[in-house]
Tab-separated table of C-alpha atoms and ligand atoms in Angstrom:
chain	number	residue	atom	x	y	z
A	1	MET	CA	29.948	-5.969	8.910
A	2	HIS	CA	30.406	-3.569	11.751
A	3	LEU	CA	29.675	-5.431	14.994
A	4	HIS	CA	27.619	-2.523	16.303
A	5	LEU	CA	25.392	-2.683	13.250
A	6	LYS	CA	24.298	-6.151	14.348
A	7	TYR	CA	23.126	-4.683	17.659
A	8	LEU	CA	21.441	-1.803	15.861
A	9	ILE	CA	19.512	-4.356	13.791
A	10	GLU	CA	18.421	-6.018	17.052
A	11	LEU	CA	17.548	-2.621	18.451
A	12	GLN	CA	15.473	-1.831	15.383
A	13	ALA	CA	13.624	-5.158	15.641
A	14	VAL	CA	12.773	-4.646	19.297
A	15	ASP	CA	11.821	-1.001	18.694
A	16	LEU	CA	9.354	-2.071	16.018
A	17	ARG	CA	7.897	-4.564	18.482
A	18	LEU	CA	7.688	-1.827	21.118
A	19	ILE	CA	5.839	0.447	18.687
A	20	GLU	CA	3.357	-2.341	17.976
A	21	ILE	CA	2.884	-3.241	21.664
A	22	ARG	CA	2.450	0.424	22.733
A	23	GLU	CA	-0.007	0.976	19.904
A	24	ARG	CA	-1.965	-2.065	21.090
A	25	LEU	CA	-1.868	-0.831	24.708
A	26	SER	CA	-3.095	2.605	23.643
A	27	ARG	CA	-6.267	1.048	22.209
A	28	PHE	CA	-7.361	-0.496	25.522
A	29	PRO	CA	-9.005	2.614	27.051
A	30	LYS	CA	-11.156	3.034	23.925
A	31	ARG	CA	-12.100	-0.652	23.919
A	32	LEU	CA	-13.135	-0.447	27.580
A	33	ALA	CA	-15.022	2.806	27.025
A	34	GLU	CA	-16.958	1.250	24.137
A	35	LEU	CA	-17.788	-1.717	26.337
A	36	GLU	CA	-19.052	0.491	29.173
A	37	ALA	CA	-21.022	2.624	26.703
A	38	ARG	CA	-22.814	-0.498	25.523
A	39	VAL	CA	-23.791	-1.379	29.125
A	40	THR	CA	-24.834	2.206	29.865
A	41	GLY	CA	-26.881	2.288	26.668
A	42	ALA	CA	-28.708	-0.896	27.650
A	43	ARG	CA	-29.390	0.446	31.160
A	44	HIS	CA	-30.698	3.632	29.623
A	45	GLN	CA	-33.263	1.542	27.740
A	46	ILE	CA	-34.682	0.448	31.111
A	47	THR	CA	-34.932	4.057	32.270
A	48	THR	CA	-36.709	5.056	29.060
A	49	ALA	CA	-39.118	2.108	29.286
A	50	LYS	CA	-39.847	2.868	32.956
A	51	GLU	CA	-40.484	6.531	32.200
A	52	ALA	CA	-42.935	5.522	29.478
A	53	LEU	CA	-44.664	3.168	31.926
A	54	THR	CA	-44.896	5.896	34.584
A	55	GLY	CA	-46.337	8.294	32.002
A	56	SER	CA	-48.863	5.681	30.984
A	57	LEU	CA	-49.909	5.084	34.613
A	58	LYS	CA	-50.307	8.824	35.117
A	59	ASP	CA	-52.524	9.056	32.026
A	60	ARG	CA	-54.510	6.121	33.336
A	61	LYS	CA	-55.091	7.934	36.627
A	62	THR	CA	-56.255	11.021	34.729
A	63	TYR	CA	-58.692	9.002	32.589
A	64	GLU	CA	-59.986	7.193	35.677
A	65	MET	CA	-60.753	10.568	37.186
A	66	ASP	CA	-62.419	11.697	33.948
A	67	VAL	CA	-64.689	8.641	34.021
A	68	GLU	CA	-65.560	9.309	37.662
A	69	GLN	CA	-66.284	12.980	37.049
A	70	TRP	CA	-68.546	12.406	34.029
A	71	LYS	CA	-70.426	9.624	35.860
A	72	GLU	CA	-70.769	11.883	38.894
A	73	ARG	CA	-72.134	14.648	36.697
A	74	ALA	CA	-74.653	12.350	34.966
A	75	LYS	CA	-75.804	11.144	38.379
A	76	LYS	CA	-76.202	14.708	39.601
A	77	TYR	CA	-78.325	15.632	36.566
A	78	ARG	CA	-80.462	12.553	37.004
A	79	ASN	CA	-81.120	13.511	40.601
A	80	GLN	CA	-82.133	16.960	39.470
A	81	SER	CA	-84.656	15.610	36.917
A	82	SER	CA	-87.327	15.045	39.577
A	83	GLU	CA	-87.175	18.712	40.540
A	84	VAL	CA	-87.596	20.328	37.096
A	85	LYS	CA	-90.893	22.030	36.488
A	86	THR	CA	-90.990	22.679	32.746
A	87	ASN	CA	-90.831	20.366	29.829
A	88	GLU	CA	-88.143	22.590	28.351
A	89	ALA	CA	-85.938	22.323	31.400
A	90	TYR	CA	-86.475	18.579	31.526
A	91	LYS	CA	-85.351	18.215	27.895
A	92	ALA	CA	-82.313	20.341	28.542
A	93	LEU	CA	-81.436	18.220	31.520
A	94	GLN	CA	-81.904	15.004	29.538
A	95	HIS	CA	-79.517	16.423	26.986
A	96	GLU	CA	-76.957	17.142	29.713
A	97	ILE	CA	-77.348	13.625	31.093
A	98	GLN	CA	-76.845	12.107	27.657
A	99	ASN	CA	-73.811	14.266	27.061
A	100	ALA	CA	-72.265	13.338	30.423
A	101	GLU	CA	-72.898	9.645	29.771
A	102	ASP	CA	-71.331	9.909	26.301
A	103	GLU	CA	-68.292	11.622	27.774
A	104	ALA	CA	-68.047	8.973	30.491
A	105	ALA	CA	-68.150	6.249	27.812
A	106	LYS	CA	-65.450	8.011	25.790
A	107	ALA	CA	-63.298	8.388	28.888
A	108	GLU	CA	-63.794	4.697	29.609
A	109	ASP	CA	-62.629	3.828	26.090
A	110	ARG	CA	-59.533	5.972	26.565
A	111	LEU	CA	-58.951	4.338	29.931
A	112	LEU	CA	-59.218	0.874	28.397
A	113	ASP	CA	-56.730	1.834	25.657
A	114	ARG	CA	-54.392	3.110	28.337
A	115	MET	CA	-54.688	-0.103	30.328
A	116	VAL	CA	-53.865	-2.208	27.260
A	117	ALA	CA	-50.975	0.120	26.401
A	118	GLY	CA	-49.835	-0.082	30.042
A	119	GLU	CA	-49.372	-3.833	29.707
A	120	GLU	CA	-47.277	-3.190	26.613
A	121	TYR	CA	-45.115	-0.724	28.577
A	122	GLU	CA	-44.670	-3.282	31.357
A	123	ARG	CA	-43.507	-5.795	28.767
A	124	HIS	CA	-41.032	-3.221	27.419
A	125	VAL	CA	-39.589	-2.730	30.902
A	126	LYS	CA	-39.220	-6.478	31.414
A	127	ALA	CA	-37.633	-6.890	27.958
A	128	ALA	CA	-35.198	-4.044	28.654
A	129	GLU	CA	-34.275	-5.585	32.023
A	130	ALA	CA	-33.645	-8.958	30.389
A	131	ALA	CA	-31.552	-7.291	27.669
A	132	VAL	CA	-29.429	-5.507	30.280
A	133	LYS	CA	-28.730	-8.793	32.046
A	134	GLN	CA	-27.497	-10.266	28.753
A	135	VAL	CA	-25.425	-7.218	27.875
A	136	GLU	CA	-23.913	-7.140	31.377
A	137	ALA	CA	-23.053	-10.854	31.281
A	138	ALA	CA	-21.415	-10.476	27.850
A	139	ALA	CA	-19.627	-7.325	29.050
A	140	ASN	CA	-18.229	-9.158	32.088
A	141	VAL	CA	-16.745	-11.853	29.876
A	142	GLU	CA	-15.373	-9.274	27.451
A	143	ARG	CA	-13.954	-7.149	30.274
A	144	GLN	CA	-12.029	-10.171	31.538
A	145	THR	CA	-10.758	-10.914	28.031
A	146	ILE	CA	-9.646	-7.311	27.576
A	147	GLN	CA	-7.988	-7.332	31.002
A	148	ALA	CA	-6.128	-10.566	30.183
A	149	GLU	CA	-5.004	-9.133	26.833
A	150	TYR	CA	-3.902	-5.949	28.566
A	151	ASN	CA	-1.879	-7.898	31.147
A	152	ALA	CA	-0.273	-9.955	28.385
A	153	ALA	CA	0.595	-6.801	26.441
A	154	GLN	CA	2.098	-5.226	29.565
A	155	LYS	CA	4.210	-8.340	30.090
A	156	GLU	CA	5.336	-8.202	26.456
A	157	LEU	CA	6.207	-4.536	26.925
A	158	THR	CA	8.344	-5.282	29.993
A	159	GLY	CA	10.107	-8.101	28.121
A	160	ALA	CA	10.738	-5.983	25.031
A	161	GLU	CA	12.018	-3.094	27.150
A	162	ALA	CA	14.526	-5.456	28.770
A	163	VAL	CA	15.677	-6.680	25.346
A	164	ARG	CA	16.021	-3.065	24.237
A	165	ALA	CA	18.089	-2.188	27.300
A	166	GLY	CA	20.393	-5.098	26.463
A	167	ALA	CA	20.819	-3.971	22.852
A	168	VAL	CA	21.394	-0.359	23.882
A	169	ALA	CA	24.030	-1.412	26.418
A	170	ALA	CA	25.990	-3.178	23.653
A	171	VAL	CA	26.280	-0.054	21.494
A	172	PRO	CA	28.262	3.146	22.230
A	173	GLU	CA	26.084	5.940	23.526
A	174	ASP	CA	26.730	8.318	20.626
A	175	LEU	CA	25.700	5.637	18.149
A	176	VAL	CA	22.455	5.063	20.082
A	177	ASP	CA	21.872	8.845	19.945
A	178	HIS	CA	22.528	8.802	16.201
A	179	TYR	CA	20.133	5.886	15.757
A	180	GLU	CA	17.435	7.532	17.853
A	181	ARG	CA	17.698	10.850	16.029
A	182	ILE	CA	17.114	9.120	12.687
A	183	ALA	CA	14.323	6.939	14.163
A	184	LYS	CA	12.552	10.008	15.562
A	185	ARG	CA	12.464	11.639	12.134
A	186	HIS	CA	11.326	8.488	10.323
A	187	GLY	CA	8.449	6.949	12.273
A	188	GLY	CA	10.711	4.878	14.526
A	189	ILE	CA	12.625	3.235	11.685
A	190	ALA	CA	16.295	4.236	11.608
A	191	LEU	CA	17.597	1.296	9.611
A	192	ALA	CA	16.983	0.324	6.026
A	193	GLU	CA	17.717	-3.060	4.574
A	194	ILE	CA	19.097	-3.003	1.032
A	195	ARG	CA	16.696	-4.793	-1.278
A	196	GLY	CA	17.881	-5.455	-4.782
A	197	GLU	CA	19.876	-2.313	-5.426
A	198	GLY	CA	17.609	0.049	-3.540
A	199	CYS	CA	16.847	1.334	-0.052
A	200	GLY	CA	14.268	-1.022	1.497
A	201	GLN	CA	12.524	1.915	3.167
A	202	CYS	CA	12.401	4.751	0.639
A	203	GLY	CA	13.228	2.740	-2.493
A	204	VAL	CA	15.924	5.046	-3.796
A	205	HIS	CA	18.762	3.481	-5.799
A	206	ILE	CA	21.935	2.762	-3.803
A	207	ARG	CA	25.262	3.351	-5.472
A	208	PRO	CA	27.107	0.105	-6.388
A	209	HIS	CA	30.167	1.294	-4.501
A	210	VAL	CA	28.177	1.426	-1.264
A	211	ILE	CA	26.695	-2.022	-1.872
A	212	GLN	CA	30.158	-3.436	-2.542
A	213	GLN	CA	31.549	-1.881	0.597
A	214	LEU	CA	28.672	-3.199	2.719
A	215	GLN	CA	29.057	-6.705	1.331
A	216	ARG	CA	32.773	-6.745	1.965
A	217	ASP	CA	33.874	-8.895	4.913
A	218	GLY	CA	35.415	-6.864	7.667
A	219	ASN	CA	33.681	-3.665	6.626
A	220	GLU	CA	33.718	-1.293	9.583
A	221	GLU	CA	32.000	1.650	7.957
A	222	PHE	CA	28.404	2.839	8.302
A	223	PHE	CA	26.558	3.924	5.186
A	224	HIS	CA	23.406	6.001	5.035
A	225	CYS	CA	20.726	6.190	2.425
A	226	GLU	CA	21.341	9.463	0.582
A	227	THR	CA	17.648	10.215	0.446
A	228	CYS	CA	16.075	9.094	3.731
A	229	THR	CA	19.350	9.114	5.748
A	230	ARG	CA	18.632	5.729	7.334
A	231	VAL	CA	21.529	3.426	8.197
A	232	LEU	CA	21.873	0.809	5.471
A	233	TYR	CA	22.430	-2.872	6.077
A	234	TYR	CA	22.370	-6.162	4.262
A	235	ALA	CA	19.932	-8.629	5.818
A	236	ASP	CA	21.551	-11.702	4.223
A	237	HIS	CA	24.966	-10.570	5.278
A	238	ALA	CA	23.783	-9.888	8.811
A	239	ALA	CA	22.145	-13.327	9.048
A	240	ALA	CA	25.200	-15.072	7.594
A	241	GLN	CA	27.459	-13.225	10.012
A	242	ALA	CA	25.190	-14.043	12.963
A	243	SER	CA	25.002	-17.772	12.155
A	244	ALA	CA	28.729	-17.930	11.452
A	245	SER	CA	29.568	-16.408	14.818
A	246	ALA	CA	26.943	-18.524	16.618
A	247	ALA	CA	27.968	-21.874	15.070
A	248	PRO	CA	31.118	-23.623	16.304
A	249	SER	CA	33.865	-22.946	13.784
A	250	ALA	CA	34.671	-25.955	11.643
A	251	PRO	CA	37.230	-26.171	8.871
A	252	ALA	CA	35.721	-25.910	5.435
A	253	HIS	CA	36.069	-29.047	3.322
A	254	GLU	CA	36.616	-28.982	-0.360
A	255	SER	CA	34.718	-31.720	-2.113
B	301	LIG	ZN1	16.242	5.426	1.966
């Protein structure tokens, strides 16, 4: 196998890792935004509950004034009753008094409802405040987790970039260009392992001649898939070659 192909296989492996790491890194802003949205949403619940409570207190004030006004009016009519001269006028006044007292009673009922509802609104505010505390505590933990994951991913990225630089340095520049051109067109994957008798990436059948050539020891030629144009390689062959060159050479024994 061509020596440079071995480095291209390394380059491909690290590039796939880089794609995965960058993809993971790109998700962090969204994860953080979702986290903050959850906290903001919970805080908004407090605002809504407080607004409802304020509205309820305002209504209460209005109904208190209604009660006062109707009671005031009834009192005024009662005071006038000693001054009326005719039976007719007296009856009319009695009617007004009754009406004012009825209205005062109704206003008092409304006021009582409001006061009961007001307690409910206060409970809502307290519940919302408690919920925010929980959401914020959970968010703080999650933020730290996300931050730690982000730092780890950044570290992985730096490591993988260094590995890539090493692989790139071992290959002639024009071959790296060739590799990158193919990778750019094919979702970052410039190499295709031969599986069975087909291209491991696009699945097209590879001519036996090409397979034979690739399997031949000392082959110095690059072959491309005729359909997807990726550089073809044999994974077994590459592994065998790598372990053979890594292991100390020992004479083979016939048994
Ligand atoms: Zn192919």
